[in-house]
CSV table of C-alpha atoms in Angstrom, one decimal:
chain,number,residue,atom,x,y,z
A,9,UNK,CA,-179.9,-90.5,-203.5
A,10,UNK,CA,-181.1,-88.5,-200.5
A,11,UNK,CA,-177.6,-88.5,-199.1
A,12,UNK,CA,-176.2,-87.4,-202.4
A,13,UNK,CA,-178.7,-84.5,-202.6
A,14,UNK,CA,-177.8,-83.5,-199.1
A,15,UNK,CA,-174.1,-83.5,-199.9
A,16,UNK,CA,-174.7,-81.4,-203.0
A,17,UNK,CA,-176.8,-79.0,-200.9
A,18,UNK,CA,-174.0,-78.6,-198.4
A,19,UNK,CA,-171.4,-78.1,-201.1
A,20,UNK,CA,-173.7,-75.5,-202.8
A,21,UNK,CA,-174.2,-73.7,-199.5
A,22,UNK,CA,-170.4,-73.7,-198.9
A,23,UNK,CA,-169.8,-72.3,-202.4
A,24,UNK,CA,-172.3,-69.5,-201.8
A,25,UNK,CA,-170.7,-68.6,-198.5
A,26,UNK,CA,-167.3,-68.7,-200.1
A,27,UNK,CA,-168.4,-66.3,-202.8
A,28,UNK,CA,-170.0,-64.0,-200.3
A,29,UNK,CA,-166.9,-64.0,-198.1
A,30,UNK,CA,-164.8,-63.3,-201.2
A,31,UNK,CA,-167.0,-60.4,-202.2
A,32,UNK,CA,-167.0,-58.9,-198.7
A,33,UNK,CA,-163.3,-59.3,-198.4
A,34,UNK,CA,-162.8,-57.6,-201.8
A,35,UNK,CA,-165.1,-54.7,-200.7
A,36,UNK,CA,-163.0,-54.4,-197.5
A,37,UNK,CA,-159.7,-54.4,-199.4
A,38,UNK,CA,-161.2,-51.9,-201.8
A,39,UNK,CA,-162.1,-49.5,-199.0
A,40,UNK,CA,-158.7,-49.9,-197.4
A,41,UNK,CA,-157.1,-49.2,-200.8
A,42,UNK,CA,-159.1,-46.0,-201.2
A,43,UNK,CA,-158.0,-44.8,-197.7
A,44,UNK,CA,-154.4,-45.5,-198.5
A,45,UNK,CA,-154.8,-43.8,-201.9
A,46,UNK,CA,-156.3,-40.7,-200.2
A,47,UNK,CA,-153.3,-40.6,-197.7
A,48,UNK,CA,-150.8,-40.9,-200.6
A,49,UNK,CA,-152.4,-38.0,-202.5
A,50,UNK,CA,-152.6,-35.8,-199.4
A,51,UNK,CA,-149.0,-36.6,-198.3
A,52,UNK,CA,-147.6,-35.9,-201.7
A,53,UNK,CA,-149.5,-32.6,-201.9
A,54,UNK,CA,-148.3,-31.5,-198.5
A,55,UNK,CA,-144.7,-32.4,-199.4
A,56,UNK,CA,-145.0,-30.5,-202.7
A,57,UNK,CA,-146.4,-27.4,-201.0
A,58,UNK,CA,-143.6,-27.3,-198.3
A,59,UNK,CA,-140.8,-28.1,-200.8
A,60,UNK,CA,-141.9,-25.4,-203.2
A,61,UNK,CA,-142.5,-22.9,-200.4
A,62,UNK,CA,-139.2,-23.4,-198.5
A,63,UNK,CA,-137.0,-24.7,-201.4
A,64,UNK,CA,-135.8,-21.3,-202.5
A,65,UNK,CA,-134.0,-20.7,-199.2
A,66,UNK,CA,-133.6,-24.2,-197.7
A,67,UNK,CA,-132.3,-27.5,-198.7
A,68,UNK,CA,-135.0,-30.0,-197.8
A,69,UNK,CA,-133.3,-32.9,-196.1
A,70,UNK,CA,-136.5,-34.9,-195.3
A,71,UNK,CA,-140.2,-34.6,-194.7
A,72,UNK,CA,-142.0,-37.1,-192.5
A,73,UNK,CA,-145.8,-37.2,-192.4
A,74,UNK,CA,-147.8,-38.9,-189.7
A,75,UNK,CA,-151.6,-39.2,-190.0
A,76,UNK,CA,-153.4,-38.8,-186.7
A,77,UNK,CA,-156.7,-39.6,-188.4
A,78,UNK,CA,-158.6,-39.6,-191.7
A,79,UNK,CA,-162.3,-39.4,-192.2
A,80,UNK,CA,-164.5,-39.7,-195.3
A,81,UNK,CA,-168.1,-38.5,-195.3
A,82,UNK,CA,-170.4,-37.0,-197.9
A,83,UNK,CA,-167.9,-37.1,-200.7
A,84,UNK,CA,-165.4,-35.2,-198.5
A,85,UNK,CA,-162.2,-36.3,-196.9
A,86,UNK,CA,-160.6,-34.6,-193.8
A,87,UNK,CA,-157.2,-35.6,-192.3
A,88,UNK,CA,-155.2,-34.3,-189.4
A,89,UNK,CA,-151.4,-34.6,-189.8
A,90,UNK,CA,-148.2,-34.0,-187.9
A,91,UNK,CA,-145.4,-33.1,-190.2
A,92,UNK,CA,-141.7,-32.8,-189.4
A,93,UNK,CA,-139.5,-31.2,-192.1
A,94,UNK,CA,-135.7,-31.2,-191.6
A,95,UNK,CA,-134.0,-28.3,-193.5
A,96,UNK,CA,-130.7,-26.6,-193.8
A,97,UNK,CA,-130.3,-22.9,-194.9
A,98,UNK,CA,-128.8,-22.6,-198.3
A,99,UNK,CA,-127.1,-19.3,-197.3
A,100,UNK,CA,-123.5,-19.9,-196.2
A,101,UNK,CA,-123.2,-16.6,-194.5
A,102,UNK,CA,-125.6,-14.5,-192.4
A,103,UNK,CA,-125.1,-11.5,-194.6
A,104,UNK,CA,-126.5,-13.6,-197.6
A,105,UNK,CA,-129.9,-13.8,-195.9
A,106,UNK,CA,-132.3,-11.4,-197.7
A,107,UNK,CA,-133.6,-9.7,-194.4
A,108,UNK,CA,-130.0,-9.0,-193.2
A,109,UNK,CA,-129.1,-7.8,-196.7
A,110,UNK,CA,-131.8,-5.2,-196.3
A,111,UNK,CA,-130.6,-4.1,-193.0
A,112,UNK,CA,-127.0,-3.8,-194.2
A,113,UNK,CA,-128.2,-1.9,-197.3
A,114,UNK,CA,-129.9,0.7,-195.2
A,115,UNK,CA,-126.6,1.5,-193.4
A,116,UNK,CA,-124.5,1.5,-196.6
A,117,UNK,CA,-122.9,-1.9,-196.1
A,118,UNK,CA,-124.2,-3.5,-199.3
A,119,UNK,CA,-121.2,-5.7,-200.1
A,120,UNK,CA,-120.1,-6.2,-196.5
A,121,UNK,CA,-118.5,-9.6,-195.6
A,122,UNK,CA,-118.6,-10.4,-191.9
A,123,UNK,CA,-115.4,-11.4,-190.0
A,124,UNK,CA,-116.0,-10.1,-186.5
A,125,UNK,CA,-118.2,-7.7,-184.6
A,126,UNK,CA,-115.2,-5.3,-184.2
A,127,UNK,CA,-114.6,-5.1,-188.0
A,128,UNK,CA,-118.3,-4.8,-188.6
A,129,UNK,CA,-118.6,-1.8,-186.2
A,130,UNK,CA,-115.5,-0.2,-187.8
A,131,UNK,CA,-117.0,-0.6,-191.3
A,132,UNK,CA,-120.4,0.7,-190.0
A,133,UNK,CA,-118.7,3.9,-188.6
A,134,UNK,CA,-116.7,4.6,-191.7
A,135,UNK,CA,-119.7,4.2,-194.0
A,136,UNK,CA,-122.0,6.3,-192.0
A,137,UNK,CA,-119.9,8.8,-190.0
A,138,UNK,CA,-121.2,11.7,-192.0
A,139,UNK,CA,-124.9,10.6,-192.2
A,140,UNK,CA,-125.8,9.0,-188.8
A,141,UNK,CA,-125.7,10.4,-185.3
A,142,UNK,CA,-123.7,8.7,-182.5
A,143,UNK,CA,-126.9,7.2,-181.0
A,144,UNK,CA,-128.0,5.9,-184.3
A,145,UNK,CA,-124.7,4.3,-184.9
A,146,UNK,CA,-124.9,2.7,-181.5
A,147,UNK,CA,-128.4,1.3,-182.2
A,148,UNK,CA,-127.4,0.0,-185.6
A,149,UNK,CA,-124.3,-1.6,-184.1
A,150,UNK,CA,-126.3,-3.4,-181.4
A,151,UNK,CA,-128.9,-4.6,-183.8
A,152,UNK,CA,-126.5,-6.0,-186.3
A,153,UNK,CA,-124.4,-7.7,-183.6
A,154,UNK,CA,-127.6,-9.3,-182.3
A,155,UNK,CA,-128.6,-10.5,-185.8
A,156,UNK,CA,-125.3,-12.0,-186.6
A,157,UNK,CA,-124.9,-13.7,-183.3
A,158,UNK,CA,-128.4,-15.1,-183.4
A,159,UNK,CA,-128.6,-16.2,-187.0
A,160,UNK,CA,-125.1,-17.7,-187.2
A,161,UNK,CA,-126.5,-20.6,-185.1
A,162,UNK,CA,-128.6,-21.7,-188.1
A,163,UNK,CA,-125.9,-21.5,-190.8
A,164,UNK,CA,-124.8,-24.9,-192.1
A,165,UNK,CA,-126.9,-26.7,-189.5
A,166,UNK,CA,-129.9,-28.9,-190.0
A,167,UNK,CA,-133.0,-28.0,-188.1
A,168,UNK,CA,-136.5,-29.5,-187.6
A,169,UNK,CA,-139.7,-27.6,-188.4
A,170,UNK,CA,-142.9,-29.1,-187.1
A,171,UNK,CA,-146.4,-28.5,-188.5
A,172,UNK,CA,-149.8,-29.5,-187.3
A,173,UNK,CA,-152.0,-29.6,-190.4
A,174,UNK,CA,-155.7,-30.2,-191.2
A,175,UNK,CA,-156.3,-31.2,-194.9
A,176,UNK,CA,-159.7,-31.2,-196.5
A,177,UNK,CA,-160.7,-32.2,-200.1
A,178,UNK,CA,-163.6,-33.3,-202.2
A,179,UNK,CA,-163.8,-36.9,-203.4
A,180,UNK,CA,-165.2,-38.0,-206.7
A,181,UNK,CA,-165.3,-41.6,-208.1
A,182,UNK,CA,-163.1,-42.7,-205.1
A,183,UNK,CA,-160.4,-40.2,-206.0
A,184,UNK,CA,-159.4,-36.9,-204.4
A,185,UNK,CA,-160.2,-33.8,-206.6
A,186,UNK,CA,-156.8,-32.2,-206.8
A,187,UNK,CA,-157.8,-28.6,-207.1
A,188,UNK,CA,-160.1,-28.9,-204.0
A,189,UNK,CA,-157.3,-29.8,-201.6
A,190,UNK,CA,-157.1,-27.2,-198.8
A,191,UNK,CA,-154.3,-27.2,-196.2
A,192,UNK,CA,-154.7,-25.4,-192.9
A,193,UNK,CA,-151.8,-25.1,-190.4
A,194,UNK,CA,-151.9,-24.6,-186.6
A,195,UNK,CA,-150.4,-21.2,-185.7
A,196,UNK,CA,-150.3,-20.8,-181.9
A,197,UNK,CA,-154.0,-21.1,-181.1
A,198,UNK,CA,-155.7,-20.8,-184.5
A,199,UNK,CA,-155.7,-22.4,-187.9
A,200,UNK,CA,-154.3,-20.4,-190.9
A,201,UNK,CA,-153.7,-21.3,-194.5
A,202,UNK,CA,-150.4,-23.0,-194.9
A,203,UNK,CA,-149.3,-20.3,-197.3
A,204,UNK,CA,-149.2,-17.9,-194.3
A,205,UNK,CA,-146.3,-19.9,-192.8
A,206,UNK,CA,-144.3,-20.1,-196.0
A,207,UNK,CA,-141.3,-17.8,-196.5
A,208,UNK,CA,-141.9,-14.5,-198.3
A,209,UNK,CA,-140.0,-13.7,-201.5
A,210,UNK,CA,-136.4,-12.6,-201.3
A,211,UNK,CA,-137.5,-9.1,-202.4
A,212,UNK,CA,-140.1,-8.8,-199.7
A,213,UNK,CA,-137.8,-9.9,-196.9
A,214,UNK,CA,-135.0,-7.6,-198.1
A,215,UNK,CA,-137.6,-4.7,-198.0
A,216,UNK,CA,-138.6,-5.7,-194.5
A,217,UNK,CA,-134.9,-5.5,-193.5
A,218,UNK,CA,-134.6,-2.0,-194.9
A,219,UNK,CA,-137.8,-0.9,-193.2
A,220,UNK,CA,-136.9,-2.4,-189.8
A,221,UNK,CA,-133.5,-0.7,-189.8
A,222,UNK,CA,-135.1,2.6,-190.8
A,223,UNK,CA,-137.6,2.2,-187.9
A,224,UNK,CA,-134.7,1.4,-185.5
A,225,UNK,CA,-132.6,4.4,-186.6
A,226,UNK,CA,-135.6,6.8,-186.3
A,227,UNK,CA,-136.9,5.4,-183.1
A,228,UNK,CA,-136.8,7.7,-180.0
A,229,UNK,CA,-137.0,4.7,-177.7
A,230,UNK,CA,-134.1,2.4,-177.1
A,231,UNK,CA,-136.6,-0.3,-176.2
A,232,UNK,CA,-137.4,-0.7,-179.9
A,233,UNK,CA,-134.3,-2.8,-180.5
A,234,UNK,CA,-134.8,-6.6,-180.4
A,235,UNK,CA,-131.2,-6.7,-179.2
A,236,UNK,CA,-132.7,-6.4,-175.7
A,237,UNK,CA,-133.5,-10.1,-176.1
A,238,UNK,CA,-130.0,-11.1,-177.0
A,239,UNK,CA,-129.9,-13.4,-174.0
A,240,UNK,CA,-132.7,-15.6,-175.5
A,241,UNK,CA,-131.2,-18.7,-177.1
A,242,UNK,CA,-133.6,-20.0,-179.7
A,243,UNK,CA,-131.6,-23.1,-180.4
A,244,UNK,CA,-131.6,-24.0,-176.7
A,245,UNK,CA,-135.3,-23.2,-176.6
A,246,UNK,CA,-136.0,-25.5,-179.5
A,247,UNK,CA,-133.9,-28.4,-178.0
A,248,UNK,CA,-135.7,-28.0,-174.7
A,249,UNK,CA,-139.1,-28.1,-176.4
A,250,UNK,CA,-138.1,-31.2,-178.4
A,251,UNK,CA,-137.1,-33.0,-175.2
A,252,UNK,CA,-139.9,-32.0,-172.9
A,253,UNK,CA,-142.9,-32.1,-175.2
A,254,UNK,CA,-144.7,-34.5,-177.6
A,255,UNK,CA,-147.6,-34.4,-180.0
A,256,UNK,CA,-150.3,-34.9,-177.3
A,257,UNK,CA,-153.6,-36.4,-178.3
A,258,UNK,CA,-155.7,-36.1,-175.1
A,259,UNK,CA,-155.7,-34.5,-171.6
A,260,UNK,CA,-157.0,-35.6,-168.2
A,261,UNK,CA,-157.0,-33.0,-165.5
A,262,UNK,CA,-158.4,-33.2,-162.0
A,263,UNK,CA,-160.5,-36.2,-162.9
A,264,UNK,CA,-162.1,-34.6,-165.9
A,265,UNK,CA,-161.2,-33.8,-169.5
A,266,UNK,CA,-159.6,-30.4,-169.6
A,267,UNK,CA,-160.3,-29.8,-173.3
A,268,UNK,CA,-156.7,-28.9,-174.1
A,269,UNK,CA,-154.3,-31.4,-175.6
A,270,UNK,CA,-151.5,-32.0,-173.0
A,271,UNK,CA,-149.2,-34.7,-171.9
A,272,UNK,CA,-148.1,-33.8,-168.4
A,273,UNK,CA,-146.1,-37.0,-167.9
A,274,UNK,CA,-143.6,-35.5,-170.3
A,275,UNK,CA,-143.3,-32.2,-168.5
A,276,UNK,CA,-140.0,-31.2,-166.7
A,277,UNK,CA,-141.7,-31.4,-163.3
A,278,UNK,CA,-138.4,-31.7,-161.4
A,279,UNK,CA,-137.4,-28.2,-162.5
A,280,UNK,CA,-140.9,-26.7,-162.9
A,281,UNK,CA,-143.3,-28.6,-160.7
A,282,UNK,CA,-147.0,-28.6,-161.5
A,283,UNK,CA,-149.3,-27.6,-158.6
A,284,UNK,CA,-153.0,-28.4,-159.3
A,285,UNK,CA,-154.0,-26.2,-156.4
A,286,UNK,CA,-152.9,-23.1,-158.4
A,287,UNK,CA,-155.4,-23.8,-161.2
A,288,UNK,CA,-158.4,-21.6,-161.4
A,289,UNK,CA,-161.6,-23.4,-160.6
């Protein structure tokens, strides 16, 4: 009988341990499920904001979201994300872009269809020979040539847009409160609302084109024209950055943490060597 009681005691202990283990496992899975649910809501919200913001002017080919971290504390969730959005301009011609439309409108080329710089300059002269001075025609010509040469590189070509985002939201009953979601985006060295990086309306961009052409024509300084930077190849700059940079998560400099996210092992040191002795102490 004593042996039977001992056996029953062991079985009862094992049963209790099994139930406790099951309960703990269920709690663990539940916590993991909440984390995944938070990620799903945040990712979908980010995709919706970017798609709605860029969709008027771009075909959204893909949006990939990578979570660097996600923290939950005091009924709040905070996540840091790296997002890559691949897009293609919907405009089939440079002159269909709202900003360029505004520039062309200001020099009486509302319905202009680009074929070559020579034909554009001829049309520019014919439309403005009685209203613009020779130096103004020269400025307008250089500016439009720059715009068409630069922007034509983006027509009918897919391009990556990268965003570093911090998303915060309130949590209630293990669910994210939708109207509390706030998305901040890295812009150079500061964080700004994601709305600041979304394209303006077609009307606003066209008005900016009109304004900038007016400023150019009325400027007394030739240096005003961005055509001075015509040798800058933004496509080449993008490809170079994609090749020689990554999404760094830490930095180690001169034996100490430098406080700036860098990955020097990816730098093009063969062409641009890094000399520690040139750093300020």
